[in-house]
CSV table of C-alpha atoms (C1' of nucleotides) in Angstrom, one decimal:
chain,number,residue,atom,x,y,z
A,1,MET,CA,109.6,99.4,91.8
A,2,ALA,CA,110.8,101.2,89.0
A,3,ARG,CA,107.9,102.2,86.9
A,4,ARG,CA,107.6,101.3,83.3
A,5,PHE,CA,105.5,103.8,82.0
A,6,ALA,CA,104.5,107.2,82.6
A,7,GLU,CA,100.8,106.9,81.1
A,8,ARG,CA,98.7,104.3,80.1
A,9,GLY,CA,98.8,106.0,76.7
A,10,GLU,CA,102.3,104.6,76.2
A,11,ILE,CA,101.0,100.9,76.7
A,12,VAL,CA,98.4,100.8,73.8
A,13,PRO,CA,101.0,100.8,70.8
A,14,VAL,CA,102.4,97.7,72.4
A,15,LEU,CA,99.0,96.2,73.4
A,16,ALA,CA,98.1,96.9,69.5
A,17,GLU,CA,101.0,94.9,67.9
A,18,ILE,CA,100.3,91.9,70.3
A,19,PHE,CA,96.5,91.9,69.1
A,20,ARG,CA,97.9,92.3,65.4
A,21,GLU,CA,100.2,89.0,65.9
A,22,HIS,CA,97.8,86.8,67.7
A,23,GLY,CA,94.4,88.2,67.3
A,24,PHE,CA,92.0,89.3,69.9
A,25,ALA,CA,91.3,85.4,71.3
A,26,GLY,CA,94.8,84.2,70.8
A,27,ALA,CA,96.4,87.2,72.9
A,28,SER,CA,96.9,85.6,76.3
A,29,LEU,CA,97.3,88.1,79.4
A,30,SER,CA,101.0,86.0,80.2
A,31,GLU,CA,102.1,87.1,76.5
A,32,ILE,CA,101.0,90.5,77.1
A,33,THR,CA,102.8,90.7,80.6
A,34,ARG,CA,105.8,89.6,79.1
A,35,ARG,CA,105.8,92.1,76.1
A,36,THR,CA,104.9,95.1,78.1
A,37,GLY,CA,106.9,94.2,81.1
A,38,LEU,CA,104.3,95.0,83.4
A,39,GLY,CA,102.7,92.5,86.1
A,40,LYS,CA,98.9,91.9,85.7
A,41,SER,CA,98.2,94.1,88.9
A,42,SER,CA,99.7,96.8,87.0
A,43,LEU,CA,97.7,95.9,83.8
A,44,TYR,CA,94.5,95.4,85.9
A,45,HIS,CA,95.3,98.7,87.4
A,46,PHE,CA,95.5,100.3,83.7
A,47,PHE,CA,92.8,98.2,82.2
A,48,PRO,CA,90.3,97.5,85.2
A,49,GLY,CA,88.0,95.9,82.6
A,50,GLY,CA,90.5,93.5,81.5
A,51,LYS,CA,91.2,92.1,77.8
A,52,ASP,CA,88.0,94.0,76.9
A,53,GLU,CA,89.2,97.3,78.1
A,54,MET,CA,92.5,96.9,76.4
A,55,GLY,CA,90.9,95.8,73.0
A,56,GLN,CA,88.5,99.1,73.2
A,57,ALA,CA,91.7,101.2,74.2
A,58,VAL,CA,93.7,99.6,71.1
A,59,LEU,CA,90.6,100.2,68.8
A,60,ASP,CA,90.1,103.9,70.0
A,61,ASP,CA,93.8,104.5,69.4
A,62,VAL,CA,93.6,103.4,65.7
A,63,ALA,CA,90.6,104.9,65.3
A,64,ARG,CA,92.0,108.3,66.4
A,65,TRP,CA,95.1,107.9,64.3
A,66,PHE,CA,93.2,107.7,61.3
A,67,GLU,CA,90.6,110.2,62.2
A,68,ARG,CA,93.5,112.6,62.5
A,69,ASN,CA,95.7,111.4,59.8
A,70,VAL,CA,93.7,110.3,57.2
A,71,PHE,CA,89.9,111.4,57.4
A,72,GLN,CA,90.5,114.8,58.6
A,73,PRO,CA,92.9,115.4,55.7
A,74,LEU,CA,90.5,113.6,53.1
A,75,ARG,CA,87.6,116.3,54.3
A,76,ASP,CA,89.4,119.3,54.9
A,77,SER,CA,92.5,119.3,52.2
A,78,GLU,CA,91.5,122.3,49.7
A,79,GLU,CA,92.5,120.2,46.8
A,80,PRO,CA,90.8,116.8,47.0
A,81,ALA,CA,93.7,115.1,45.2
A,82,ALA,CA,96.0,116.0,47.7
A,83,GLY,CA,94.2,114.8,50.5
A,84,ILE,CA,93.7,111.3,48.6
A,85,ASP,CA,97.3,111.1,48.0
A,86,HIS,CA,98.0,111.9,51.4
A,87,MET,CA,95.6,109.1,52.6
A,88,PHE,CA,97.4,106.3,50.3
A,89,LYS,CA,100.7,107.3,51.6
A,90,ALA,CA,99.6,107.2,55.4
A,91,SER,CA,98.1,104.0,54.5
A,92,VAL,CA,101.5,102.6,53.3
A,93,ARG,CA,103.2,104.0,56.2
A,94,PHE,CA,101.0,103.1,58.9
A,95,PHE,CA,100.4,99.6,57.6
A,96,ASN,CA,104.6,99.2,57.1
A,97,SER,CA,104.3,98.7,53.6
A,98,GLY,CA,102.0,95.6,53.8
A,99,ARG,CA,104.3,94.2,56.9
A,100,ARG,CA,101.3,95.2,59.2
A,101,ILE,CA,98.1,93.8,59.4
A,102,CYS,CA,94.7,96.0,59.9
A,103,LEU,CA,93.7,95.5,63.5
A,104,VAL,CA,90.1,96.7,62.9
A,105,GLY,CA,90.1,94.2,59.7
A,106,SER,CA,91.5,91.4,61.8
A,107,PHE,CA,88.6,92.2,64.5
A,108,ALA,CA,85.8,92.4,62.2
A,109,LEU,CA,86.5,88.5,60.7
A,110,ASP,CA,85.5,86.7,63.9
A,111,ASP,CA,83.4,87.0,66.7
A,112,THR,CA,85.5,89.3,68.1
A,113,ARG,CA,83.4,91.8,66.0
A,114,ASP,CA,80.6,91.5,68.6
A,115,ARG,CA,82.1,92.7,71.1
A,116,PHE,CA,83.6,95.7,69.6
A,117,ALA,CA,80.7,96.2,66.5
A,118,HIS,CA,80.1,100.0,67.4
A,119,VAL,CA,83.9,101.1,67.0
A,120,ILE,CA,84.6,98.6,64.0
A,121,HIS,CA,81.6,99.5,62.1
A,122,GLY,CA,82.5,103.3,62.8
A,123,TYR,CA,86.1,103.0,61.8
A,124,PHE,CA,85.2,101.6,57.9
A,125,ALA,CA,82.1,104.1,57.7
A,126,ALA,CA,84.0,107.0,58.4
A,127,TRP,CA,87.0,105.9,56.3
A,128,VAL,CA,84.6,105.4,53.6
A,129,GLY,CA,82.7,108.6,54.1
A,130,ALA,CA,85.8,110.7,53.9
A,131,LEU,CA,87.0,109.1,50.8
A,132,GLU,CA,83.7,109.4,49.3
A,133,ALA,CA,83.6,113.2,50.4
A,134,ALA,CA,86.7,113.8,48.6
A,135,LEU,CA,86.1,112.0,45.6
A,136,ARG,CA,82.8,113.9,44.9
A,137,ARG,CA,84.5,117.2,45.4
A,138,SER,CA,86.9,115.8,43.0
A,139,GLY,CA,84.2,115.4,40.7
A,140,PHE,CA,82.8,111.8,40.9
A,141,ASP,CA,79.4,111.7,41.0
A,142,GLY,CA,77.4,110.9,44.1
A,143,ARG,CA,76.9,107.0,43.1
A,144,ARG,CA,80.1,106.4,41.5
A,145,ALA,CA,81.9,108.2,44.6
A,146,LYS,CA,80.4,105.8,46.9
A,147,GLU,CA,81.2,103.0,44.9
A,148,VAL,CA,85.0,103.9,44.3
A,149,ALA,CA,85.4,104.7,48.1
A,150,GLN,CA,84.2,101.0,48.9
A,151,ASP,CA,86.3,99.5,46.4
A,152,VAL,CA,89.5,101.3,47.6
A,153,VAL,CA,89.0,100.7,51.3
A,154,ALA,CA,88.1,97.2,50.7
A,155,GLY,CA,90.7,96.9,48.3
A,156,ILE,CA,93.2,97.9,51.0
A,157,GLN,CA,91.9,95.5,53.2
A,158,GLY,CA,92.3,92.6,50.7
A,159,ALA,CA,95.5,93.7,49.7
A,160,LEU,CA,96.7,93.1,53.5
A,161,VAL,CA,95.5,89.6,53.4
A,162,PHE,CA,96.6,88.4,50.0
A,163,ALA,CA,100.4,89.9,50.5
A,164,ARG,CA,100.4,88.3,54.0
A,165,SER,CA,99.1,85.2,53.1
A,166,GLN,CA,102.0,85.2,49.8
A,167,ASP,CA,104.4,86.7,52.4
A,168,ASP,CA,105.3,89.6,50.0
A,169,PRO,CA,104.6,93.2,51.2
A,170,ARG,CA,105.5,94.4,47.6
A,171,LEU,CA,101.9,92.8,46.4
A,172,PHE,CA,100.6,95.4,49.0
A,173,THR,CA,102.3,98.6,47.8
A,174,ARG,CA,101.5,97.7,44.1
A,175,ALA,CA,98.0,97.3,44.6
A,176,LEU,CA,97.4,100.5,46.5
A,177,LYS,CA,99.3,102.0,43.5
A,178,ARG,CA,96.8,100.7,41.5
A,179,LEU,CA,93.9,101.3,43.7
A,180,GLN,CA,94.8,104.9,43.7
A,181,ARG,CA,94.6,105.0,40.0
A,182,LEU,CA,91.0,104.0,40.4
A,183,THR,CA,90.3,108.0,42.3
A,184,GLU,CA,91.4,109.7,39.7
A,185,PRO,CA,89.1,111.3,37.4
B,1,MET,CA,76.7,54.6,71.8
B,2,ALA,CA,75.2,55.9,68.7
B,3,ARG,CA,77.5,56.9,66.0
B,4,ARG,CA,77.2,60.4,64.7
B,5,PHE,CA,79.2,60.7,61.5
B,6,ALA,CA,79.8,57.8,58.9
B,7,GLU,CA,83.1,59.2,58.3
B,8,ARG,CA,85.7,61.9,59.0
B,9,GLY,CA,84.7,63.9,55.9
B,10,GLU,CA,81.6,65.1,57.4
B,11,ILE,CA,83.0,66.4,60.3
B,12,VAL,CA,85.1,68.9,58.8
B,13,PRO,CA,82.2,71.2,57.5
B,14,VAL,CA,81.2,71.7,61.2
B,15,LEU,CA,84.7,72.4,62.0
B,16,ALA,CA,85.1,74.8,59.1
B,17,GLU,CA,82.0,76.8,60.7
B,18,ILE,CA,83.5,76.9,64.2
B,19,PHE,CA,86.9,78.0,62.5
B,20,ARG,CA,85.0,80.6,60.9
B,21,GLU,CA,82.8,82.1,63.4
B,22,HIS,CA,85.9,81.6,66.3
B,23,GLY,CA,89.3,81.9,64.3
B,24,PHE,CA,91.6,78.8,65.0
B,25,ALA,CA,92.9,80.1,68.5
B,26,GLY,CA,89.2,81.1,69.5
B,27,ALA,CA,87.8,77.6,68.7
B,28,SER,CA,88.0,75.6,71.8
B,29,LEU,CA,87.7,71.8,72.0
B,30,SER,CA,84.9,72.1,74.2
B,31,GLU,CA,83.2,74.1,71.6
B,32,ILE,CA,84.1,71.7,69.3
B,33,THR,CA,82.6,68.8,71.1
B,34,ARG,CA,79.4,70.5,71.7
B,35,ARG,CA,78.8,71.3,68.3
B,36,THR,CA,80.0,68.4,66.7
B,37,GLY,CA,78.4,66.2,69.4
B,38,LEU,CA,81.6,64.1,69.4
B,39,GLY,CA,83.3,63.6,73.0
B,40,LYS,CA,87.1,64.2,73.0
B,41,SER,CA,87.9,60.7,72.3
B,42,SER,CA,86.0,60.3,68.8
B,43,LEU,CA,87.4,63.5,67.9
B,44,TYR,CA,90.9,62.2,68.7
B,45,HIS,CA,90.2,59.2,67.1
B,46,PHE,CA,89.7,61.2,63.8
B,47,PHE,CA,92.1,63.6,64.2
B,48,PRO,CA,95.1,62.1,66.2
B,49,GLY,CA,96.9,65.4,65.7
B,50,GLY,CA,94.3,67.5,67.7
B,51,LYS,CA,93.5,70.8,66.8
B,52,ASP,CA,96.4,71.3,64.5
B,53,GLU,CA,95.2,68.4,62.4
B,54,MET,CA,91.6,69.7,62.3
B,55,GLY,CA,93.0,73.0,60.8
B,56,GLN,CA,94.6,71.3,58.3
B,57,ALA,CA,91.7,69.0,57.5
B,58,VAL,CA,89.4,72.4,57.4
B,59,LEU,CA,92.0,74.1,55.0
B,60,ASP,CA,92.3,70.6,52.9
B,61,ASP,CA,89.0,70.5,52.3
B,62,VAL,CA,88.2,74.5,51.3
B,63,ALA,CA,91.0,74.1,48.8
B,64,ARG,CA,89.8,70.8,47.1
B,65,TRP,CA,86.0,72.5,46.9
B,66,PHE,CA,88.1,75.6,45.2
B,67,GLU,CA,90.1,73.4,43.0
B,68,ARG,CA,87.3,71.7,41.9
B,69,ASN,CA,84.5,74.5,41.7
B,70,VAL,CA,86.7,77.5,40.7
B,71,PHE,CA,90.1,76.8,39.6
B,72,GLN,CA,89.7,73.9,37.2
B,73,PRO,CA,86.8,75.5,35.8
B,74,LEU,CA,88.3,78.9,35.0
B,75,ARG,CA,91.3,76.9,33.6
B,76,ASP,CA,89.5,74.3,31.5
B,77,SER,CA,86.4,76.5,30.1
B,78,GLU,CA,86.7,76.8,26.3
B,79,GLU,CA,85.2,80.1,26.7
B,80,PRO,CA,87.0,82.1,29.3
B,81,ALA,CA,84.5,84.2,30.2
B,82,ALA,CA,82.4,81.4,31.2
B,83,GLY,CA,84.7,80.2,33.5
B,84,ILE,CA,85.4,83.7,35.0
B,85,ASP,CA,81.5,84.2,35.3
B,86,HIS,CA,81.4,80.5,37.3
B,87,MET,CA,84.0,81.9,39.4
B,88,PHE,CA,81.6,84.8,40.7
B,89,LYS,CA,79.0,82.8,40.9
B,90,ALA,CA,80.5,79.9,42.7
B,91,SER,CA,82.0,82.4,45.3
B,92,VAL,CA,79.1,84.2,45.9
B,93,ARG,CA,77.5,81.0,46.6
B,94,PHE,CA,80.1,79.7,48.9
B,95,PHE,CA,80.8,83.1,50.5
B,96,ASN,CA,76.9,82.8,51.2
B,97,SER,CA,76.3,86.1,49.6
B,98,GLY,CA,78.7,87.8,52.2
B,99,ARG,CA,77.2,86.5,55.4
B,100,ARG,CA,80.4,83.7,55.6
B,101,ILE,CA,83.9,85.0,55.7
B,102,CYS,CA,87.0,83.1,54.1
B,103,LEU,CA,88.6,80.7,56.6
B,104,VAL,CA,91.9,80.7,54.5
B,105,GLY,CA,91.9,84.8,54.8
B,106,SER,CA,91.0,84.7,58.2
B,107,PHE,CA,93.9,82.0,59.0
B,108,ALA,CA,96.4,84.4,57.2
B,109,LEU,CA,95.9,87.4,59.2
B,110,ASP,CA,97.4,86.6,62.4
B,111,ASP,CA,100.1,84.0,63.7
B,112,THR,CA,98.0,81.0,62.4
B,113,ARG,CA,99.3,81.7,59.3
B,114,ASP,CA,102.7,80.3,60.5
B,115,ARG,CA,101.4,77.1,61.3
B,116,PHE,CA,99.9,76.7,57.7
B,117,ALA,CA,101.8,78.7,55.7
B,118,HIS,CA,102.0,75.9,52.8
B,119,VAL,CA,98.3,75.7,52.1
B,120,ILE,CA,97.5,79.3,52.6
B,121,HIS,CA,100.0,80.3,50.1
B,122,GLY,CA,99.0,77.3,47.7
B,123,TYR,CA,95.3,78.5,47.9
B,124,PHE,CA,95.8,82.2,47.1
B,125,ALA,CA,98.5,81.3,44.4
B,126,ALA,CA,96.4,78.8,42.8
B,127,TRP,CA,93.5,81.3,42.8
B,128,VAL,CA,95.5,84.1,41.3
B,129,GLY,CA,97.0,81.6,39.0
B,130,ALA,CA,94.1,80.1,37.4
B,131,LEU,CA,92.1,83.5,37.4
B,132,GLU,CA,95.2,85.0,35.5
B,133,ALA,CA,95.4,82.2,32.7
B,134,ALA,CA,91.6,82.7,31.8
B,135,LEU,CA,92.3,86.7,31.4
B,136,ARG,CA,95.3,85.9,29.3
B,137,ARG,CA,93.0,83.5,26.6
B,138,SER,CA,90.5,86.1,27.0
B,139,GLY,CA,92.8,88.9,25.5
B,140,PHE,CA,94.7,90.7,28.6
B,141,ASP,CA,98.3,91.0,27.9
B,142,GLY,CA,100.7,88.9,30.4
B,143,ARG,CA,101.4,91.8,32.9
B,144,ARG,CA,98.0,93.2,32.8
B,145,ALA,CA,96.3,89.9,33.0
B,146,LYS,CA,98.1,89.3,36.6
B,147,GLU,CA,97.4,92.7,38.2
B,148,VAL,CA,93.9,92.1,37.5
B,149,ALA,CA,93.8,88.8,38.9
B,150,GLN,CA,95.3,89.8,42.1
B,151,ASP,CA,92.9,92.8,42.5
B,152,VAL,CA,90.0,90.8,42.0
B,153,VAL,CA,91.1,87.9,44.2
B,154,ALA,CA,92.1,90.6,47.1
B,155,GLY,CA,89.0,92.5,46.1
B,156,ILE,CA,87.1,89.9,47.1
B,157,GLN,CA,88.7,89.2,50.7
B,158,GLY,CA,88.3,92.7,51.3
B,159,ALA,CA,84.7,93.0,50.4
B,160,LEU,CA,84.3,90.2,53.0
B,161,VAL,CA,85.9,92.4,55.6
B,162,PHE,CA,84.0,95.0,54.7
B,163,ALA,CA,80.8,93.7,54.3
B,164,ARG,CA,81.1,92.0,57.7
B,165,SER,CA,82.1,95.3,59.3
B,166,GLN,CA,79.2,97.0,58.3
B,167,ASP,CA,77.1,93.9,58.8
B,168,ASP,CA,75.7,94.4,55.4
B,169,PRO,CA,76.0,91.3,52.7
B,170,ARG,CA,74.7,93.5,50.0
B,171,LEU,CA,77.8,95.4,50.1
B,172,PHE,CA,79.8,92.1,49.2
B,173,THR,CA,77.6,91.1,46.2
B,174,ARG,CA,77.6,94.5,44.8
B,175,ALA,CA,81.3,95.0,44.9
B,176,LEU,CA,81.7,91.5,43.5
B,177,LYS,CA,79.5,93.0,40.4
B,178,ARG,CA,82.0,95.7,40.2
B,179,LEU,CA,84.8,93.2,40.3
B,180,GLN,CA,83.6,91.4,37.4
B,181,ARG,CA,83.5,94.2,35.3
B,182,LEU,CA,87.7,94.5,35.7
B,183,THR,CA,87.6,91.5,34.0
B,184,GLU,CA,85.9,92.4,30.8
B,185,PRO,CA,88.1,92.9,28.0
C,1,DC,C1',108.3,116.5,105.6
C,2,DC,C1',104.2,113.9,105.7
C,3,DT,C1',100.2,112.6,103.2
C,4,DT,C1',97.5,111.1,99.3
C,5,DT,C1',97.6,109.0,95.2
C,6,DT,C1',99.5,106.2,91.5
C,7,DC,C1',101.6,102.0,90.6
C,8,DT,C1',103.5,97.2,91.2
C,9,DG,C1',105.2,92.2,93.2
C,10,DT,C1',103.5,88.2,95.2
C,11,DA,C1',100.4,85.3,96.2
C,12,DC,C1',96.4,83.2,95.2
C,13,DC,C1',91.6,81.8,93.0
C,14,DA,C1',88.1,78.7,90.1
C,15,DT,C1',87.6,77.6,85.5
C,16,DT,C1',89.3,75.7,81.2
C,17,DC,C1',92.7,74.8,78.2
C,18,DG,C1',94.4,71.0,75.0
C,19,DG,C1',95.2,66.2,75.3
C,20,DT,C1',95.7,61.0,77.0
C,21,DA,C1',94.5,56.4,78.8
C,22,DC,C1',91.5,52.9,78.7
C,23,DA,C1',87.9,49.7,79.0
C,24,DG,C1',83.9,48.8,76.6
C,25,DA,C1',80.5,49.1,73.3
C,26,DA,C1',79.0,49.2,68.2
C,27,DA,C1',79.6,47.6,63.6
C,28,DG,C1',82.0,44.7,59.9
C,29,DC,C1',83.9,40.4,58.3
C,30,DT,C1',84.3,35.5,57.5
D,1,DA,C1',78.5,32.7,65.7
D,2,DG,C1',83.0,34.7,66.9
D,3,DC,C1',86.8,37.8,65.7
D,4,DT,C1',88.7,42.2,64.5
D,5,DT,C1',88.1,47.1,63.7
D,6,DT,C1',86.3,50.9,64.4
D,7,DC,C1',84.3,54.1,67.6
D,8,DT,C1',82.9,56.3,72.2
D,9,DG,C1',81.9,57.5,77.4
D,10,DT,C1',84.5,58.1,81.7
D,11,DA,C1',87.9,60.1,84.1
D,12,DC,C1',91.6,61.9,84.5
D,13,DC,C1',96.2,65.1,83.8
D,14,DG,C1',99.3,69.1,84.1
D,15,DA,C1',99.5,73.6,82.5
D,16,DA,C1',97.5,77.8,81.3
D,17,DT,C1',93.7,80.5,81.5
D,18,DG,C1',91.6,85.4,82.8
D,19,DG,C1',91.0,87.5,87.0
D,20,DT,C1',91.5,89.2,92.2
D,21,DA,C1',93.2,90.7,96.9
D,22,DC,C1',96.1,93.3,99.1
D,23,DA,C1',100.2,95.2,101.0
D,24,DG,C1',104.0,98.1,100.2
D,25,DA,C1',106.7,100.9,97.3
D,26,DA,C1',107.4,105.1,94.6
D,27,DA,C1',105.9,109.5,93.0
D,28,DA,C1',103.0,113.8,93.3
D,29,DG,C1',101.4,117.3,96.0
D,30,DG,C1',101.3,120.5,99.8
DNA sequence: CCTTTTCTGTACCATTCGGTACAGAAAGCT
DNA sequence: AGCTTTCTGTACCGAATGGTACAGAAAAGG
C-alpha cells in the first residue's frame, strides 16, 4: 500500500479545488476519492467528520493563507500603500487572474453558509477590517475608510462572478486595477 | 386530485427560491416536490427534461424579468438618469434589499455555469450593455461608460455576497447607494 | 527485531438520488 | 352527454449518495 500523502495538509488544496469546481453540495465523495487518489477509509481517517470536516479544513486553510499573505501585510507594513498594493497583487495571484473563484464567497451564497457561518463571516470581516485600517493610516477618514474597504472587498467578489459569467479572466484583472484606484487618496 | 397550478409559469418562482437556497446541485427532487406540493409525475409533466429544464426555465424567467423591468427602461427612458435610478430601485426590490441572492450569479460560480453558459453569459452581457448605453447617453465617454457599467453590475453581485456573508442586508442597500454615485456624471 | 501507530483496500450498509411507467382522475370541449 | 387533453398518485427502477467495520499493510519508534 503506497502512501499518497505525508500529512493531511497536502490533501486540503486538492479538496479546495474540487469544492471550487462543484460547490460544497455538488462535490461527491466519489469525485473526491478519484481526484485525491485516496480511498474512503483514508479519507475518513484524515477527516473523521466526513464532508463537513473537509469543508471546515478547506476554509481554515484559505483563511490562514489570507491572514498571512494579505491581512497581516495590510496591518503591519510601514507604508500602508505598500500593504494595499501587496493585497491586490496577492489577490490576482491567488485567484489565478480571475480563473479561480473564491471558495468562501461561493459557500456564502447558498445554504452552505449556515454550516460554516462563523468562518465565512470572520474571513470577510477580517479582510475588510485590515483594509479599513490601512486606508485610515493612509489618510482616509474613518467613515470613508470603512466604505472603501467594503466596496473593494465586495468589488473583488463581484469581479470574480462577472469574469466567470463572461468566461473572460481579463475582466477580473482590469476591474481590480480600477478598484485599486479607489484606495488612492 | 386537486390541481395545484393552473400553468407551469406559476411553479417557476417556487423553483427559483429553492435553487437560490440550495444551489442547483443541492436542490433535490424531494425538496422540490415538498415545496411545490407537486408529485414527481406532475413535475415531469411540466418539465419533461427534469432538473435541467427546471433550471433553464428559472433562468429564462429571471432574464425576462430583468429585460422588462431593468434593461428596457435603461435603454428606452428619455432621461438616462431616470432609467439608471429605476435600475437601482428595481434591483433593491428584486434582491429583497440584499436578503435574496442572484440566481444567475450563483449559477455562474460553480460547474453549473457550463450547463447554462449561454443564458448566464447573455444575462450579464445584456445588463452591462444596457447600462453602458444609458451612461453614454448621459455624458460618459465610450470607454468610461463600459468600465462604470461593469463595475456597477459586478459591484451589485459582490455586495450580495458580502452582505450575505455578514448576514446584514443593510450592507447591500448602502453599497448600492454608493454604486449609484459612480453613475452620476 | 518487535511493537505501536498510522494508514489503506475491500466489502458492506441504509438511504437518497434523478428518473420512468402507467392507470386513472380532473378539466376542457363540443 | 361523451370524448380528448391535461394532470397526478402509486409503485417502481438502477445508480449513486455519504458513511462504517475491520483486517491487514506500511511506516515509525524503541
